[in-house]
GROMACS .gro file of C-alpha atoms in nm:
model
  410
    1UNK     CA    1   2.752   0.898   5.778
    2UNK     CA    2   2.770   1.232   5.979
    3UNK     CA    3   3.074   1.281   6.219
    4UNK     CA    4   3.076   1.278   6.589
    5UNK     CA    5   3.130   1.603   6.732
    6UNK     CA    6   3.297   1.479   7.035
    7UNK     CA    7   3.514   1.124   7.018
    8UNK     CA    8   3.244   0.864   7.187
    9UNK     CA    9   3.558   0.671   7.403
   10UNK     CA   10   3.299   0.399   7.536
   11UNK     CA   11   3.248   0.290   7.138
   12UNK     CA   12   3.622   0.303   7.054
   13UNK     CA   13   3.763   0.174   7.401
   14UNK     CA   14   3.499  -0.133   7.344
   15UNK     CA   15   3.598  -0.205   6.992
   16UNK     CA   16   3.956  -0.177   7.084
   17UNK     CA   17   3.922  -0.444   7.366
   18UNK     CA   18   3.766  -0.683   7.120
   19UNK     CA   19   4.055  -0.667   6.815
   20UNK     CA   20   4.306  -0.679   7.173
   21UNK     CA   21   4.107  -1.050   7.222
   22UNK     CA   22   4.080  -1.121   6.843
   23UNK     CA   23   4.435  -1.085   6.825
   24UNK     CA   24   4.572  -1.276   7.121
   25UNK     CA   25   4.315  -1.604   7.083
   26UNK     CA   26   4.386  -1.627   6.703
   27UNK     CA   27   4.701  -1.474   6.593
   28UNK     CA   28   4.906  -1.485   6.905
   29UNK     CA   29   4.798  -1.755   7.105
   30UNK     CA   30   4.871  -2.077   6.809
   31UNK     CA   31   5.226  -2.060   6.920
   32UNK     CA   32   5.159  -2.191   7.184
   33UNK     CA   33   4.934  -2.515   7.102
   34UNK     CA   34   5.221  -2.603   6.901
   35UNK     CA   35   5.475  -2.779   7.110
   36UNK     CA   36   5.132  -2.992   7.358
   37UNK     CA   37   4.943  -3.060   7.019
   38UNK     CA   38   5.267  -3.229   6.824
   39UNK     CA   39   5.316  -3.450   7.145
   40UNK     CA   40   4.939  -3.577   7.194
   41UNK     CA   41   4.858  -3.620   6.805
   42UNK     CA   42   5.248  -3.674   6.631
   43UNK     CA   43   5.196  -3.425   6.411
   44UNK     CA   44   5.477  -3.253   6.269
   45UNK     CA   45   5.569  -2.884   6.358
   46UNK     CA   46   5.572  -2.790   6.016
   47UNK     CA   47   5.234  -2.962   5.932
   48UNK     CA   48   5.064  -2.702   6.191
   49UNK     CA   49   5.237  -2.413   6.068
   50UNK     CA   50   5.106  -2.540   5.721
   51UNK     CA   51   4.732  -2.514   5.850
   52UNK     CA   52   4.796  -2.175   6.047
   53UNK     CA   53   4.954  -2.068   5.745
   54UNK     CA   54   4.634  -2.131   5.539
   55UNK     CA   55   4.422  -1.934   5.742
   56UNK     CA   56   4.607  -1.617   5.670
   57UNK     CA   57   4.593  -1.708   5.309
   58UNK     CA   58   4.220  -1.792   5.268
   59UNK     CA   59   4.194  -1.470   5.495
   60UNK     CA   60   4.313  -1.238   5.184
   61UNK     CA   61   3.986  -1.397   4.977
   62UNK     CA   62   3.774  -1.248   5.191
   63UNK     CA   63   3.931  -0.922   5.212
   64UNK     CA   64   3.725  -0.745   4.999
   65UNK     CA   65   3.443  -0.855   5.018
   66UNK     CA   66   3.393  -0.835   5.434
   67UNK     CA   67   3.545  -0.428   5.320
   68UNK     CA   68   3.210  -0.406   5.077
   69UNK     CA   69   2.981  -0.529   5.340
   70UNK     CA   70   3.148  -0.270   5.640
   71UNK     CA   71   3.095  -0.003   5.367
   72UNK     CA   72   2.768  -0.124   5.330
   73UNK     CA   73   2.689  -0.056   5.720
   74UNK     CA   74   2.715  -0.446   5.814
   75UNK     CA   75   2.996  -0.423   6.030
   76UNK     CA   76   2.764  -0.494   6.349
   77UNK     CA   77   2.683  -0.806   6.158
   78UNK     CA   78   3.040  -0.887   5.977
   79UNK     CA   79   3.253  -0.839   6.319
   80UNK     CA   80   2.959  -1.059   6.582
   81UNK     CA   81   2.941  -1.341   6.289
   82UNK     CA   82   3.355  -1.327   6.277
   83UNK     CA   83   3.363  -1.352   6.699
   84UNK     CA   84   3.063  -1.639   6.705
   85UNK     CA   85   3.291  -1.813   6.386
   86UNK     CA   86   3.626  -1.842   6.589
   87UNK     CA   87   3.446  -1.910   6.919
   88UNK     CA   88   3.292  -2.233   6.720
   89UNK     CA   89   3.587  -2.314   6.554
   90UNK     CA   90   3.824  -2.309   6.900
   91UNK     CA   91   3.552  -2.596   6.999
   92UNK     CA   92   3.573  -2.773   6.743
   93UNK     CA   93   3.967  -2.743   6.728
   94UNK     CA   94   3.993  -2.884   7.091
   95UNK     CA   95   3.821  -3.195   6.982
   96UNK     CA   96   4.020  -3.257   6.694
   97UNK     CA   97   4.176  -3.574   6.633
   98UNK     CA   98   4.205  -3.587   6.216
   99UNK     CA   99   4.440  -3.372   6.055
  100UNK     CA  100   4.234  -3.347   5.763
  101UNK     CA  101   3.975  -3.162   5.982
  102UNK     CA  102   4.234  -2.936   6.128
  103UNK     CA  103   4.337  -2.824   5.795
  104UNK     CA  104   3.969  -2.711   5.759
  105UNK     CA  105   3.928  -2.568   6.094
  106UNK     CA  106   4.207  -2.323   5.963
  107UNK     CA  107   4.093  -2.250   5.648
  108UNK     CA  108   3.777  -2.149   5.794
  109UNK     CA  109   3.978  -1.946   6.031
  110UNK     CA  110   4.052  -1.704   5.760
  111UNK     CA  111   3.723  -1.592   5.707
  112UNK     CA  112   3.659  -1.520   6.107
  113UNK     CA  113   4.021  -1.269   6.120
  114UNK     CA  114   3.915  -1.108   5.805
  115UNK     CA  115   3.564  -1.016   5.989
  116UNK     CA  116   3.763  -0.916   6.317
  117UNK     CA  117   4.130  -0.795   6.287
  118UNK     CA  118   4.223  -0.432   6.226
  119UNK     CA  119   4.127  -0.384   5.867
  120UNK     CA  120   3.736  -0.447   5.974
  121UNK     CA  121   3.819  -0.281   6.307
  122UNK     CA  122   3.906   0.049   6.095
  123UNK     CA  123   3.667   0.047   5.839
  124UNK     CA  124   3.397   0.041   6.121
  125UNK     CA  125   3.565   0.334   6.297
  126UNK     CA  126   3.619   0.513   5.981
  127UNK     CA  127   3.170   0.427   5.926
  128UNK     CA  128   3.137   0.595   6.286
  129UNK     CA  129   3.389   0.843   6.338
  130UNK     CA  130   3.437   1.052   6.002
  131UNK     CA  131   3.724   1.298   6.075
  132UNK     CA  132   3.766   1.194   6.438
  133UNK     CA  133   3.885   0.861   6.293
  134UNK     CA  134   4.255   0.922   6.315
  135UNK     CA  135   4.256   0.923   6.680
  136UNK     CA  136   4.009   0.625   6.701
  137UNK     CA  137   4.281   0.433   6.478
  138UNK     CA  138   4.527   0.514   6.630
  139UNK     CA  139   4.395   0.439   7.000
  140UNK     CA  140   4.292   0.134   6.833
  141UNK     CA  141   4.676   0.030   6.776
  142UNK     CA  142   4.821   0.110   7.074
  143UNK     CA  143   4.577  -0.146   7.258
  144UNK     CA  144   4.570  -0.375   6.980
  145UNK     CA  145   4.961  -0.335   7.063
  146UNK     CA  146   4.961  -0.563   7.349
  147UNK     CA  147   4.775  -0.852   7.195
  148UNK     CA  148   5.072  -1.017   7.250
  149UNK     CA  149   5.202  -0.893   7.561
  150UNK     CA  150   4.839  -1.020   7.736
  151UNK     CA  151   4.748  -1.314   7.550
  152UNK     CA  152   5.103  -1.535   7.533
  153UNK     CA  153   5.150  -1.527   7.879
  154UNK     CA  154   4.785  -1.574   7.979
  155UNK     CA  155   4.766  -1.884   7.702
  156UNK     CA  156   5.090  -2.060   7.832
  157UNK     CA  157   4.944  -2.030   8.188
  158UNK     CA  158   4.577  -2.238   8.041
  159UNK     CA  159   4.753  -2.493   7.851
  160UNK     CA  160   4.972  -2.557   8.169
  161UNK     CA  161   4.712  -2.589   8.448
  162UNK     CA  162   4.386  -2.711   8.187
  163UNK     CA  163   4.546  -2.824   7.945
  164UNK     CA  164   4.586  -2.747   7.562
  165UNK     CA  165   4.213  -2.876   7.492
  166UNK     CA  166   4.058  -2.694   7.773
  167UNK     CA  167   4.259  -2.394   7.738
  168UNK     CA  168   4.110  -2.307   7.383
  169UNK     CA  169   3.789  -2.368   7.572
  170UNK     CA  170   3.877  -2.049   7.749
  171UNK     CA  171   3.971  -1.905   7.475
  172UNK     CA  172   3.665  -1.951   7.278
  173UNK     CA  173   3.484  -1.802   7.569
  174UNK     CA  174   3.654  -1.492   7.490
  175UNK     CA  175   3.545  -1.478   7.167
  176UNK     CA  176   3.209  -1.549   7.271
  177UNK     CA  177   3.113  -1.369   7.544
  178UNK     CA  178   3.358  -1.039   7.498
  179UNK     CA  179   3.415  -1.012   7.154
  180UNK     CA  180   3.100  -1.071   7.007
  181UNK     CA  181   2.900  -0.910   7.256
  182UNK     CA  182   3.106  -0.598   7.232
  183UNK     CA  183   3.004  -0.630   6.864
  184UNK     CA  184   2.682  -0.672   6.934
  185UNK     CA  185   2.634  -0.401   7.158
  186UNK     CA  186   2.857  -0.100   7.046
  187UNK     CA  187   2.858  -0.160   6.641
  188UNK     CA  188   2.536   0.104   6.540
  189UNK     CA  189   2.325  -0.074   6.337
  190UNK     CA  190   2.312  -0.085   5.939
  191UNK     CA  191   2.159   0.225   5.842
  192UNK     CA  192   1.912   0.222   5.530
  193UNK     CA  193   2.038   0.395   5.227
  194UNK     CA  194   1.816   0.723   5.233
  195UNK     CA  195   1.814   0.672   4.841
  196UNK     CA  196   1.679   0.383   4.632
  197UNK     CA  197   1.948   0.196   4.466
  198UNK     CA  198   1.983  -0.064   4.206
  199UNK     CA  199   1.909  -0.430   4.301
  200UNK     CA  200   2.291  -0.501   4.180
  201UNK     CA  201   2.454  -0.238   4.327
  202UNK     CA  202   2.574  -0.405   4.690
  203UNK     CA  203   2.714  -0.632   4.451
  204UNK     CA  204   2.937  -0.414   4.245
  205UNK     CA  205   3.228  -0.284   4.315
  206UNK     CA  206   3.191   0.092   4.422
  207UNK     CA  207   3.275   0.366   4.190
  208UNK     CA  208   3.587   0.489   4.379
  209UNK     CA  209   3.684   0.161   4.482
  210UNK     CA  210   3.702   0.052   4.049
  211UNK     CA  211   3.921   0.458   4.023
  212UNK     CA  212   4.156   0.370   4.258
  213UNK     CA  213   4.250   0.059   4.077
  214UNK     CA  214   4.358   0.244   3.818
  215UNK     CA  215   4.591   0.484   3.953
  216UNK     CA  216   4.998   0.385   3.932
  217UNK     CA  217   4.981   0.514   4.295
  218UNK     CA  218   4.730   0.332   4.455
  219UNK     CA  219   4.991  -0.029   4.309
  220UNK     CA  220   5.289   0.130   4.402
  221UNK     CA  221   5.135   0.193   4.777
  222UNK     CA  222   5.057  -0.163   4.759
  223UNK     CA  223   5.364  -0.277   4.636
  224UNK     CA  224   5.545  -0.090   4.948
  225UNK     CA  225   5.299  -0.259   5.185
  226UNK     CA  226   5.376  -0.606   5.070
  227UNK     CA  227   5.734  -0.605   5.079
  228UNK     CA  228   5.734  -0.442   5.409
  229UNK     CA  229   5.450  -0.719   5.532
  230UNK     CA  230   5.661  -0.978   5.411
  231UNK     CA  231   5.959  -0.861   5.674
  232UNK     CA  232   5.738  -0.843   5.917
  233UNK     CA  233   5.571  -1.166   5.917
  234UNK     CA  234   5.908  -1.345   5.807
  235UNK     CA  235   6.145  -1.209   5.975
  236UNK     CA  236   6.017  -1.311   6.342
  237UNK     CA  237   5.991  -1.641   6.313
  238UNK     CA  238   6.338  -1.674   6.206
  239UNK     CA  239   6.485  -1.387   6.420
  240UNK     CA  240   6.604  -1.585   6.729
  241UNK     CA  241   6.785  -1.861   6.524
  242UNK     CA  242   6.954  -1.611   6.300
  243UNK     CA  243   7.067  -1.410   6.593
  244UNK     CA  244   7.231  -1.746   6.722
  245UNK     CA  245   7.386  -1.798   6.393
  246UNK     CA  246   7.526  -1.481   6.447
  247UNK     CA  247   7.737  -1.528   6.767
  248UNK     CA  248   7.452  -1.382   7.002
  249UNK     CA  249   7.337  -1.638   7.325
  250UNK     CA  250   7.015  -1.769   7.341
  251UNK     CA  251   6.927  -1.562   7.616
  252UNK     CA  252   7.085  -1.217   7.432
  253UNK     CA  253   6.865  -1.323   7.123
  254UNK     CA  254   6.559  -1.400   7.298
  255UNK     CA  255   6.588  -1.036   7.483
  256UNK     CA  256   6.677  -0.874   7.155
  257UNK     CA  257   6.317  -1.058   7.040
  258UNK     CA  258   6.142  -0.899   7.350
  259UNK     CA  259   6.202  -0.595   7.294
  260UNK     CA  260   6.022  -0.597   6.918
  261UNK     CA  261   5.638  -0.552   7.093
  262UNK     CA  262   5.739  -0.256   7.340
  263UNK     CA  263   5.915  -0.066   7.072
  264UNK     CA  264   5.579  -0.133   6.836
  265UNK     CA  265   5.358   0.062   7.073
  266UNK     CA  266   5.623   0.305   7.149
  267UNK     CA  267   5.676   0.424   6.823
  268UNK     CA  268   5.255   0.408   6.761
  269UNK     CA  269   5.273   0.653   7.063
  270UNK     CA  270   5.551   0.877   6.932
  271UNK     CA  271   5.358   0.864   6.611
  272UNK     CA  272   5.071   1.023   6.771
  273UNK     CA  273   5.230   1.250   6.913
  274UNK     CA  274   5.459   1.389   6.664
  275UNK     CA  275   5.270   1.326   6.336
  276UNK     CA  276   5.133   1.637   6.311
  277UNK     CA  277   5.426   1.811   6.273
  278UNK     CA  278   5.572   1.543   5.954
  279UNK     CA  279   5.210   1.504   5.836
  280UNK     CA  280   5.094   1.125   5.741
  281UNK     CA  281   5.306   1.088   5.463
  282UNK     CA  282   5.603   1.262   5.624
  283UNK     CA  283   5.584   0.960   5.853
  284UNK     CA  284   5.540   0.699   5.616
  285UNK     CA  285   5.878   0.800   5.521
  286UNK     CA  286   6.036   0.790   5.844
  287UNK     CA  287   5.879   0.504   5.935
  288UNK     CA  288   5.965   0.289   5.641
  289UNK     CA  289   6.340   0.464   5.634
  290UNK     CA  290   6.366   0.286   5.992
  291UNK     CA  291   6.339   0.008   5.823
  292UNK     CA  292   6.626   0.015   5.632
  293UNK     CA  293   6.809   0.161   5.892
  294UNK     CA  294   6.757  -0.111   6.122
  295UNK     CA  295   6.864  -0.415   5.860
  296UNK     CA  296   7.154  -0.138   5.735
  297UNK     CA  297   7.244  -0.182   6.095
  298UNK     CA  298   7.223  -0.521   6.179
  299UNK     CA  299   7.503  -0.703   5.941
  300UNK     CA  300   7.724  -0.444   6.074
  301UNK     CA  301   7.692  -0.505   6.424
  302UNK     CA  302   7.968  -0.721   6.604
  303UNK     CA  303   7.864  -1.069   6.729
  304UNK     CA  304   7.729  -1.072   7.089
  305UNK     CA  305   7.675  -0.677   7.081
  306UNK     CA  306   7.444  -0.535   7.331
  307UNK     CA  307   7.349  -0.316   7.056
  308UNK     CA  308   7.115  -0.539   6.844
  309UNK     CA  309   6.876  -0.396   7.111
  310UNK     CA  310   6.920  -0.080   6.901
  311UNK     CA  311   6.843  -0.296   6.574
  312UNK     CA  312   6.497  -0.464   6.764
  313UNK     CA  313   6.424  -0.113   6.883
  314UNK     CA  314   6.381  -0.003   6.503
  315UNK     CA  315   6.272  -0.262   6.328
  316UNK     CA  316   6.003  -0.299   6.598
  317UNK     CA  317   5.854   0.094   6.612
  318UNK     CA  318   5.892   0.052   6.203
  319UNK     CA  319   5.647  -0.218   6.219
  320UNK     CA  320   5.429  -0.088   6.473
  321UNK     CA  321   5.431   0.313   6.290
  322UNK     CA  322   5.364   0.120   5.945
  323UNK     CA  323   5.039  -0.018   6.110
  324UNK     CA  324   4.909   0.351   6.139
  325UNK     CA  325   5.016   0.465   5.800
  326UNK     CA  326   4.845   0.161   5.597
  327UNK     CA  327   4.555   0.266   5.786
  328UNK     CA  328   4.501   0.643   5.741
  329UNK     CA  329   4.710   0.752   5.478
  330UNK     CA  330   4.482   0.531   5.191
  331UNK     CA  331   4.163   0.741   5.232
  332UNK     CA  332   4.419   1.095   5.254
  333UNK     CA  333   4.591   0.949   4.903
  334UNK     CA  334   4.254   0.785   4.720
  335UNK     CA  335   3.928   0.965   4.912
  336UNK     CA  336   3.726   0.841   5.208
  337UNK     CA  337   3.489   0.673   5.020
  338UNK     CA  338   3.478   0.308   5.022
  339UNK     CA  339   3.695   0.282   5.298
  340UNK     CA  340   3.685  -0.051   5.412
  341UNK     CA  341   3.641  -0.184   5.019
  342UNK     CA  342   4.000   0.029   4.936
  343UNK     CA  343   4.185  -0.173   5.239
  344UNK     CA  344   4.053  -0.527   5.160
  345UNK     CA  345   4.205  -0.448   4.850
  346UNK     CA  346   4.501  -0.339   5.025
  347UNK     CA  347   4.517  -0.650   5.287
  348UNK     CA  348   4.469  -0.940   5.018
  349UNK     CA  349   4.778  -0.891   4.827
  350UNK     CA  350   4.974  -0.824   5.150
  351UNK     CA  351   4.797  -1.165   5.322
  352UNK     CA  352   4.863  -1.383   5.037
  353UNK     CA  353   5.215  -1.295   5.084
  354UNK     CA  354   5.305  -1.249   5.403
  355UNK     CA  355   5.158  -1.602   5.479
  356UNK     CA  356   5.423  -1.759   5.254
  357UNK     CA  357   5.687  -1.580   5.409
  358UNK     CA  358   5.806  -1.757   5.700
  359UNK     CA  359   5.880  -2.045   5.432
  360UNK     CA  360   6.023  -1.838   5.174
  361UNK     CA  361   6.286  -1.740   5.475
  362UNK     CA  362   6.367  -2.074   5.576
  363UNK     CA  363   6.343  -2.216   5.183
  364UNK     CA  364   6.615  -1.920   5.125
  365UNK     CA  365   6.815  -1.980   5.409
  366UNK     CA  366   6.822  -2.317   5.321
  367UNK     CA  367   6.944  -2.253   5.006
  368UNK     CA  368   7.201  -2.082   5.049
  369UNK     CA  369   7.338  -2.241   5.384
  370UNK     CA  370   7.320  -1.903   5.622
  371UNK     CA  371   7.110  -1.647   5.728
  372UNK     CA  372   7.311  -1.408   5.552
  373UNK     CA  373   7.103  -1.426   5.273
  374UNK     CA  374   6.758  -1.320   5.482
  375UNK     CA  375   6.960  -1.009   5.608
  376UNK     CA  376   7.054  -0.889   5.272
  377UNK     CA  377   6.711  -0.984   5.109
  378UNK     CA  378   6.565  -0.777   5.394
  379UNK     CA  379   6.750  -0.494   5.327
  380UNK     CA  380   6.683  -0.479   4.937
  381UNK     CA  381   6.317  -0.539   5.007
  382UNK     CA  382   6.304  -0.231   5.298
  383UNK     CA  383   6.514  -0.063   5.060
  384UNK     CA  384   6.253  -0.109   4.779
  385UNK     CA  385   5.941  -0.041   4.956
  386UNK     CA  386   6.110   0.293   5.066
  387UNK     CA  387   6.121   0.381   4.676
  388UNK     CA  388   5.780   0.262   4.586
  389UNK     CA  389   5.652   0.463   4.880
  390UNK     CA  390   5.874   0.770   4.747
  391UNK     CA  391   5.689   0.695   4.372
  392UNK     CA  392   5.371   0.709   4.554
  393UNK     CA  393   5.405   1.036   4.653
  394UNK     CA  394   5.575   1.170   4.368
  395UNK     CA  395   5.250   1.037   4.140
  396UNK     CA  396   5.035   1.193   4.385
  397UNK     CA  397   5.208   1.479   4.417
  398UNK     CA  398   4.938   1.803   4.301
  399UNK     CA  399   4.630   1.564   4.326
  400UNK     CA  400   4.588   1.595   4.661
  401UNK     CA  401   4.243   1.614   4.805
  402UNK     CA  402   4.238   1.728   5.163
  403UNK     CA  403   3.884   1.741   5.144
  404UNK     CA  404   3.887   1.346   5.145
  405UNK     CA  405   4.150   1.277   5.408
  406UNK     CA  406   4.106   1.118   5.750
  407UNK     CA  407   4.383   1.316   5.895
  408UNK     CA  408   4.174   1.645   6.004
  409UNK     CA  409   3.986   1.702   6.309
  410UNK     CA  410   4.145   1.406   6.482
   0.00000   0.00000   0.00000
């Protein structure tokens, strides 16, 4: 793979636009079938969450695997298949009338946002870019930032006027006729090894890929990302009732909420522009350490305080930064090579959690009768994947290898 010498923005706006779609039609957008599909078919709440829930857990199986093939120089192939996959599946999900079938329709879903979320999104940049991949990223996450801020709106508008059935219709056209053409058309084809390899080898697990498996570091960076996924995914779903709890009005908590997917793309943008002065694990720091500020803030903040905007100001640019640094500070820590193989191994542990999470919230609040309990196990867990970030740099410390990193050039 030989580096562009200029950044080619058609390629990276394109593949951008298409994780933007990916996002809002299968991550975002299942909120909102929620409340129209439990009133047509009886099905519990908690029955759909169950399926959706799946999805991001059969999702970390394939992790690795879609990684190999990107690495390969099938990410033209892996990312159209993924777009075709949840175009067919939104079909067959707006003719569904057996739970049983729904169930499958999600598991299958897995497979189709392991082929076209970020982690593929990045490995494929990574394949094109070389050293001009840290600005591709990172453009990548600021569009990818307002998934949400498109797609919610847009879907709750569909399911109003069409319809919930005909609405994923729409949304399957997306997939379809954006997302995989973009794929189609942008993605460089898989380039023939210029050396003859073993018959076995696309099968094994590459050489640097089986090193970093062995290194404290590479566990205790993985570690940190899982406990910080497992806020993130938890804690959102849960927010707005736990604000309530608190003393704050709907309306104060539902701002407070709001205000989470601004303050991710603001502090992506800050990022960029400021992380050359910290350096990428300078920021890791600082981003995880707004973490814990933001849950060492929240318990102390008085009920109905204007200033739990402050609290979804932080925790929101700490999830948003955290994006970044999962992404480019891997390949600066373990080597470039095997990119996309190093962060499926990253994103399956972190999946497999993170989709349990919402339940382990409510199961704990539950429990224990309040939502204090969620606050104070957020704060031990930001707390914790501060220190296992810390250890990762400590064991790295004197084995760096700039020679390897994603970070120059960009």
């Amino acid at each position: 793979m030989s580096s562009p010498t200029r950044m080619p923005w058609g390629f990276v706006s394109a593949l951008s636009l298409s994780v933007l779609i990916s996002y809002g039609t299968i991550f975002y957008a299942f909120a909102l079938f929620i409340e129209p599909m439990s009133q047509e078919l009886g099905w519990d709440k908690s029955e759909l969450v169950a399926a959706y829930s799946l999805a991001l857990g059969t999702s970390a199986f394939f992790a690795v695997p879609v990684g190999r093939l990107i690495d390969l120089g099938y990410g033209r192939t892996v990312m159209t298949a993924g777009s075709v996959l949840a175009a067919a599946l939104m079909v067959i999900w707006s003719r569904i009338e057996s739970y049983p079938v729904f169930i499958a329709v999600w598991a299958a879903f897995g497979l189709s946002m392991s082929s076209v979320f970020y982690e593929p999104g990045f490995a494929v940049l990574a394949r094109r870019l070389g050293f001009l991949t840290r600005r591709g990223i990172t453009f990548m996450t600021l569009v990818g930032g307002f998934a949400s801020t498109v797609f919610i709106p847009l879907t709750h508008l569909l399911v109003e006027h069409l319809g919930w059935r005909n609405a994923l219709l729409v949304l399957a056209a997306f997939n379809l006729f954006v997302c995989a053409v973009v794929h189609a058309v942008f993605i460089p084809p898989a380039l023939k090894p210029s050396l003859p390899s073993h018959a076995d080898e696309p099968r094994a697990l590459p050489q640097n890929a089986r090193r970093v498996l062995l290194k404290a570091s590479f566990w205790c960076f993985v570690t940190s990302s899982v406990l910080q996924g497992l806020i993130a995914a938890g804690l959102p779903i849960h927010l707005i009732p736990l604000l309530t709890e608190r003393g704050y009005s709907l309306e104060m908590a539902v701002i407070a909420f709001s205000i989470i997917g601004p303050a991710q793309v603001a502090g992506r943008m800050t990022m960029a522009l400021g992380e050359r002065a910290f350096g990428m694990k300078g920021t890791g720091i600082v981003t995880l350490g707004l973490g814990v500020l933001a849950f060492g803030l929240l318990p102390l903040l008085p009920p109905g305080s204007w200033l739990v905007a402050a609290f979804a100001m932080l925790f929101g640019a700490s999830n948003g930064m955290m994006t970044i640094v999962r992404a480019l500070l891997p390949p600066e820590l373990f080597g470039r090579e095997s990119y996309g193989t190093v962060q499926g191994m990253i994103a399956m542990p972190v999946r497999l959690t993170t989709a349990a999470a919402p339940f382990l919230f409510g199961a704990l609040w539950a429990w224990w009768g309040s939502y204090s309990s969620v606050m104070i196990l957020c704060l031990g867990m930001s707390i914790c994947s501060l220190g296992f970030f810390l250890a990762v740099l400590l064991l790295q410390k004197g084995r760096d290898n700039p020679e390897n990193s994603l970070a120059l050039g960009g």
